[in-house]
Every structure is written in structure tokens, then in C-alpha cells.
Amino acid sequence: MLSGSARDAAPDPIFFLVDVDNTLFDNDRFAVELSAHLEKSFDVAERERYWSLHKKRWAEFGVSDYLGTMQQFRQGLQNDPALLQMSSFLLDFPFAKLLYPRALDVVKHVRTLGPASALSDGDMVFQPRKVQHSGLFDAFHGNVLIYEHKQHELNLMQQRFPARHYVMIDDKPNILADMKKVLGDQLTTVFVRQGQYAASASAEQRAAPDLKIDKIGELLEYTLDDFHLTSSARHDAVH
């Protein structure tokens, strides 16, 4: 978990939670750039071997673990000088260039509607690095939570950011559904139809969230009323 100073215990009327990968940051494009770099540094076979290892780690841990995959990938390449350069590619990558258009403006706008935090899945080295070096850590004023599986850590999230109502903005409708099962009417779900996971979701999954948008930038036009809050949540948020 990467976060700023602790908040007061009194619950906020409303709190916004925003996913990172394929919601604010174009992680699909990052994968394309990583693939190209692997092929250039090694060859097509080694590129495919990396992604095969990555897929296995995803199946085992449910997290996109670029660094853990690289640790496995090194086997057989220990004497290849290109291997040492991969750490620089991953950790010094210019993450800000892959933010979706107006992503930082969206964070700024959401924070005018209520307090907000990034809520992401990932490891505890690469993902925090991405959040910090993309500008998202500063945009959220240090309010960042990174869990291995965020939908299973909602108690921890609520301890960190107590609120009477939450809005979750994410590209994965299955995660939104899992969170809705736990929080019920205390949560408004916003499905951002960006990236591979949004595209591959079933019709039933795509229809389930409370709100759907095609691009994260659409939220710049949203007011509190557009989030279809319950009457009590709307009253609390504006008083």
C-alpha cells in the first residue's frame, strides 16, 4: 500500500476511488512497448518466452507481475548484457506519456466533487513506481492504495478512507461486481470501457455497472447528480 498521511476517523459523505491500469494509464500500450523492446533487445522467441512466463504468473497470482516475470526470464540469459538494461526500461519508463488524454484533469475534477484516492492492484515495486512517475501520486495528493487484489481488501480500504458512500471507477466490470456484492448500495460503480479487459467482458458483465462511459475524459462533464447517487448520499455530499 502506497499512501499519504492518515485521514481522520470521521467518515466522508462520499469518496471517489479510481483504478489505474487501463482506467487512467494505458497499460495495453505499455505492454506493446515492452514487447517491442524485448524483441529488439533479444529476439522474437525470447519475447514470446517472457510473455509465456508472465501469463503463468498471472494465472497463479492474479497480478500482472512484470518484475517477477523478469526474474524468471533471466534464466539462460545471465551473460547477455541486454538483460541488465531491462531493469532500466521497466523502472525508468516515461509512464506519464501513457496516461489517457485528460487523465490528470479528470483526477483534479473528481477531487472537486469529493475526496478521492487511486485504488489499484499490483506488486509493491513496479506499480508504486508507475503511480509516482506518471504524476498520479501528486494528482491524488498522496492518496493511493495498492493491494494485491483490491476487491478482497475493502475492509482495509474503508479503514483508510471511511465514507458513507463510495464511487468506484474501473475498466474491469468483474471487479466492480465483486465490490458491489460487498458494499451494496453504499457503492456506485462506473465502468470505463477502455482496454482489453473491458473489451473481453461478457455482455452481462458490461451491462451490470451503475454507469458506463467510453473514455475516462467523459468524467470531466460529470457533476454529483450524474453519478446517480441515492438521495441520502447526494444530500450528505452537498451539505
JSON list of C-alpha atoms in Angstrom, two decimals, residues 45-150:
[
{"chain": "A", "resi": 45, "resn": "ALA", "atom": "CA", "xyz": [11.48, -16.24, -29.33]},
{"chain": "A", "resi": 46, "resn": "GLU", "atom": "CA", "xyz": [12.68, -14.56, -26.14]},
{"chain": "A", "resi": 47, "resn": "ARG", "atom": "CA", "xyz": [9.86, -12.02, -26.35]},
{"chain": "A", "resi": 48, "resn": "GLU", "atom": "CA", "xyz": [7.36, -14.85, -26.53]},
{"chain": "A", "resi": 49, "resn": "ARG", "atom": "CA", "xyz": [9.08, -16.66, -23.67]},
{"chain": "A", "resi": 50, "resn": "TYR", "atom": "CA", "xyz": [8.73, -13.57, -21.48]},
{"chain": "A", "resi": 51, "resn": "TRP", "atom": "CA", "xyz": [5.00, -13.31, -22.13]},
{"chain": "A", "resi": 52, "resn": "SER", "atom": "CA", "xyz": [4.53, -17.03, -21.57]},
{"chain": "A", "resi": 53, "resn": "LEU", "atom": "CA", "xyz": [6.13, -16.67, -18.15]},
{"chain": "A", "resi": 54, "resn": "HIS", "atom": "CA", "xyz": [4.04, -13.57, -17.48]},
{"chain": "A", "resi": 55, "resn": "LYS", "atom": "CA", "xyz": [0.85, -15.45, -18.36]},
{"chain": "A", "resi": 56, "resn": "LYS", "atom": "CA", "xyz": [1.75, -18.26, -15.97]},
{"chain": "A", "resi": 57, "resn": "ARG", "atom": "CA", "xyz": [2.38, -15.81, -13.13]},
{"chain": "A", "resi": 58, "resn": "TRP", "atom": "CA", "xyz": [-0.92, -14.09, -13.90]},
{"chain": "A", "resi": 59, "resn": "ALA", "atom": "CA", "xyz": [-2.74, -17.43, -13.70]},
{"chain": "A", "resi": 60, "resn": "GLU", "atom": "CA", "xyz": [-1.02, -18.27, -10.42]},
{"chain": "A", "resi": 61, "resn": "PHE", "atom": "CA", "xyz": [-1.17, -14.93, -8.60]},
{"chain": "A", "resi": 62, "resn": "GLY", "atom": "CA", "xyz": [-3.81, -12.90, -10.46]},
{"chain": "A", "resi": 63, "resn": "VAL", "atom": "CA", "xyz": [-1.46, -9.91, -10.75]},
{"chain": "A", "resi": 64, "resn": "SER", "atom": "CA", "xyz": [0.41, -8.54, -13.75]},
{"chain": "A", "resi": 65, "resn": "ASP", "atom": "CA", "xyz": [3.91, -9.05, -12.33]},
{"chain": "A", "resi": 66, "resn": "TYR", "atom": "CA", "xyz": [6.43, -7.57, -14.75]},
{"chain": "A", "resi": 67, "resn": "LEU", "atom": "CA", "xyz": [9.37, -7.65, -12.35]},
{"chain": "A", "resi": 68, "resn": "GLY", "atom": "CA", "xyz": [8.69, -11.16, -11.07]},
{"chain": "A", "resi": 69, "resn": "THR", "atom": "CA", "xyz": [8.44, -12.34, -14.64]},
{"chain": "A", "resi": 70, "resn": "MET", "atom": "CA", "xyz": [11.75, -10.68, -15.46]},
{"chain": "A", "resi": 71, "resn": "GLN", "atom": "CA", "xyz": [13.35, -12.53, -12.56]},
{"chain": "A", "resi": 72, "resn": "GLN", "atom": "CA", "xyz": [12.31, -15.82, -14.16]},
{"chain": "A", "resi": 73, "resn": "PHE", "atom": "CA", "xyz": [13.15, -14.59, -17.65]},
{"chain": "A", "resi": 74, "resn": "ARG", "atom": "CA", "xyz": [16.81, -14.12, -16.73]},
{"chain": "A", "resi": 75, "resn": "GLN", "atom": "CA", "xyz": [17.41, -17.89, -16.70]},
{"chain": "A", "resi": 76, "resn": "GLY", "atom": "CA", "xyz": [19.59, -18.71, -19.69]},
{"chain": "A", "resi": 77, "resn": "LEU", "atom": "CA", "xyz": [20.39, -15.05, -20.34]},
{"chain": "A", "resi": 78, "resn": "GLN", "atom": "CA", "xyz": [22.63, -14.29, -17.37]},
{"chain": "A", "resi": 79, "resn": "ASN", "atom": "CA", "xyz": [25.59, -13.35, -19.59]},
{"chain": "A", "resi": 80, "resn": "ASP", "atom": "CA", "xyz": [23.58, -11.28, -22.06]},
{"chain": "A", "resi": 81, "resn": "PRO", "atom": "CA", "xyz": [24.34, -7.57, -21.48]},
{"chain": "A", "resi": 82, "resn": "ALA", "atom": "CA", "xyz": [20.88, -6.65, -22.74]},
{"chain": "A", "resi": 83, "resn": "LEU", "atom": "CA", "xyz": [19.35, -8.33, -19.70]},
{"chain": "A", "resi": 84, "resn": "LEU", "atom": "CA", "xyz": [20.81, -5.74, -17.34]},
{"chain": "A", "resi": 85, "resn": "GLN", "atom": "CA", "xyz": [19.19, -2.97, -19.37]},
{"chain": "A", "resi": 86, "resn": "MET", "atom": "CA", "xyz": [15.71, -4.36, -18.81]},
{"chain": "A", "resi": 87, "resn": "SER", "atom": "CA", "xyz": [15.57, -3.03, -15.25]},
{"chain": "A", "resi": 88, "resn": "SER", "atom": "CA", "xyz": [16.18, 0.47, -16.58]},
{"chain": "A", "resi": 89, "resn": "PHE", "atom": "CA", "xyz": [13.47, 0.06, -19.21]},
{"chain": "A", "resi": 90, "resn": "LEU", "atom": "CA", "xyz": [10.92, -1.04, -16.62]},
{"chain": "A", "resi": 91, "resn": "LEU", "atom": "CA", "xyz": [11.75, 1.28, -13.74]},
{"chain": "A", "resi": 92, "resn": "ASP", "atom": "CA", "xyz": [12.77, 4.38, -15.71]},
{"chain": "A", "resi": 93, "resn": "PHE", "atom": "CA", "xyz": [9.98, 4.15, -18.26]},
{"chain": "A", "resi": 94, "resn": "PRO", "atom": "CA", "xyz": [8.34, 7.54, -19.01]},
{"chain": "A", "resi": 95, "resn": "PHE", "atom": "CA", "xyz": [5.00, 6.49, -17.58]},
{"chain": "A", "resi": 96, "resn": "ALA", "atom": "CA", "xyz": [3.41, 9.92, -17.92]},
{"chain": "A", "resi": 97, "resn": "LYS", "atom": "CA", "xyz": [3.33, 9.60, -21.71]},
{"chain": "A", "resi": 98, "resn": "LEU", "atom": "CA", "xyz": [0.89, 6.69, -21.47]},
{"chain": "A", "resi": 99, "resn": "LEU", "atom": "CA", "xyz": [-1.73, 8.41, -19.35]},
{"chain": "A", "resi": 100, "resn": "TYR", "atom": "CA", "xyz": [-5.03, 8.57, -21.18]},
{"chain": "A", "resi": 101, "resn": "PRO", "atom": "CA", "xyz": [-5.92, 12.01, -22.58]},
{"chain": "A", "resi": 102, "resn": "ARG", "atom": "CA", "xyz": [-7.07, 14.37, -19.81]},
{"chain": "A", "resi": 103, "resn": "ALA", "atom": "CA", "xyz": [-6.47, 11.72, -17.12]},
{"chain": "A", "resi": 104, "resn": "LEU", "atom": "CA", "xyz": [-4.84, 14.19, -14.73]},
{"chain": "A", "resi": 105, "resn": "ASP", "atom": "CA", "xyz": [-7.61, 16.71, -15.42]},
{"chain": "A", "resi": 106, "resn": "VAL", "atom": "CA", "xyz": [-10.16, 14.03, -14.54]},
{"chain": "A", "resi": 107, "resn": "VAL", "atom": "CA", "xyz": [-8.46, 13.40, -11.20]},
{"chain": "A", "resi": 108, "resn": "LYS", "atom": "CA", "xyz": [-8.46, 17.13, -10.50]},
{"chain": "A", "resi": 109, "resn": "HIS", "atom": "CA", "xyz": [-12.14, 17.38, -11.43]},
{"chain": "A", "resi": 110, "resn": "VAL", "atom": "CA", "xyz": [-13.19, 14.38, -9.35]},
{"chain": "A", "resi": 111, "resn": "ARG", "atom": "CA", "xyz": [-11.44, 15.93, -6.35]},
{"chain": "A", "resi": 112, "resn": "THR", "atom": "CA", "xyz": [-13.71, 18.97, -6.69]},
{"chain": "A", "resi": 113, "resn": "LEU", "atom": "CA", "xyz": [-16.69, 16.63, -6.18]},
{"chain": "A", "resi": 114, "resn": "GLY", "atom": "CA", "xyz": [-15.28, 14.88, -3.13]},
{"chain": "A", "resi": 115, "resn": "PRO", "atom": "CA", "xyz": [-12.12, 13.36, -1.66]},
{"chain": "A", "resi": 116, "resn": "ALA", "atom": "CA", "xyz": [-10.53, 10.74, -3.88]},
{"chain": "A", "resi": 117, "resn": "SER", "atom": "CA", "xyz": [-7.86, 8.06, -4.00]},
{"chain": "A", "resi": 118, "resn": "ALA", "atom": "CA", "xyz": [-6.28, 5.83, -6.59]},
{"chain": "A", "resi": 119, "resn": "LEU", "atom": "CA", "xyz": [-7.16, 2.21, -5.83]},
{"chain": "A", "resi": 120, "resn": "SER", "atom": "CA", "xyz": [-5.00, -0.22, -7.77]},
{"chain": "A", "resi": 121, "resn": "ASP", "atom": "CA", "xyz": [-3.85, -3.82, -7.94]},
{"chain": "A", "resi": 122, "resn": "GLY", "atom": "CA", "xyz": [-0.21, -4.72, -8.33]},
{"chain": "A", "resi": 123, "resn": "ASP", "atom": "CA", "xyz": [3.15, -5.54, -6.83]},
{"chain": "A", "resi": 124, "resn": "MET", "atom": "CA", "xyz": [4.90, -3.26, -4.36]},
{"chain": "A", "resi": 125, "resn": "VAL", "atom": "CA", "xyz": [7.78, -2.07, -6.57]},
{"chain": "A", "resi": 126, "resn": "PHE", "atom": "CA", "xyz": [6.69, -1.60, -10.16]},
{"chain": "A", "resi": 127, "resn": "GLN", "atom": "CA", "xyz": [3.14, -0.39, -9.52]},
{"chain": "A", "resi": 128, "resn": "PRO", "atom": "CA", "xyz": [4.11, 2.31, -6.99]},
{"chain": "A", "resi": 129, "resn": "ARG", "atom": "CA", "xyz": [6.86, 3.41, -9.38]},
{"chain": "A", "resi": 130, "resn": "LYS", "atom": "CA", "xyz": [4.30, 3.75, -12.16]},
{"chain": "A", "resi": 131, "resn": "VAL", "atom": "CA", "xyz": [1.91, 5.74, -9.97]},
{"chain": "A", "resi": 132, "resn": "GLN", "atom": "CA", "xyz": [4.64, 8.10, -8.77]},
{"chain": "A", "resi": 133, "resn": "HIS", "atom": "CA", "xyz": [6.39, 8.69, -12.09]},
{"chain": "A", "resi": 134, "resn": "SER", "atom": "CA", "xyz": [3.20, 9.10, -14.10]},
{"chain": "A", "resi": 135, "resn": "GLY", "atom": "CA", "xyz": [2.16, 12.04, -11.95]},
{"chain": "A", "resi": 136, "resn": "LEU", "atom": "CA", "xyz": [-0.80, 10.24, -10.41]},
{"chain": "A", "resi": 137, "resn": "PHE", "atom": "CA", "xyz": [0.60, 10.23, -6.88]},
{"chain": "A", "resi": 138, "resn": "ASP", "atom": "CA", "xyz": [0.80, 14.02, -6.90]},
{"chain": "A", "resi": 139, "resn": "ALA", "atom": "CA", "xyz": [-2.56, 14.35, -8.66]},
{"chain": "A", "resi": 140, "resn": "PHE", "atom": "CA", "xyz": [-4.23, 12.41, -5.85]},
{"chain": "A", "resi": 141, "resn": "HIS", "atom": "CA", "xyz": [-2.23, 14.37, -3.25]},
{"chain": "A", "resi": 142, "resn": "GLY", "atom": "CA", "xyz": [-0.70, 11.14, -1.99]},
{"chain": "A", "resi": 143, "resn": "ASN", "atom": "CA", "xyz": [-4.00, 9.28, -1.63]},
{"chain": "A", "resi": 144, "resn": "VAL", "atom": "CA", "xyz": [-3.02, 5.97, -3.22]},
{"chain": "A", "resi": 145, "resn": "LEU", "atom": "CA", "xyz": [-3.84, 2.40, -2.24]},
{"chain": "A", "resi": 146, "resn": "ILE", "atom": "CA", "xyz": [-2.21, -0.58, -3.94]},
{"chain": "A", "resi": 147, "resn": "TYR", "atom": "CA", "xyz": [-3.35, -4.05, -2.95]},
{"chain": "A", "resi": 148, "resn": "GLU", "atom": "CA", "xyz": [-2.68, -7.45, -4.45]},
{"chain": "A", "resi": 149, "resn": "HIS", "atom": "CA", "xyz": [-6.42, -7.87, -5.05]},
{"chain": "A", "resi": 150, "resn": "LYS", "atom": "CA", "xyz": [-8.30, -4.70, -4.16]}
]
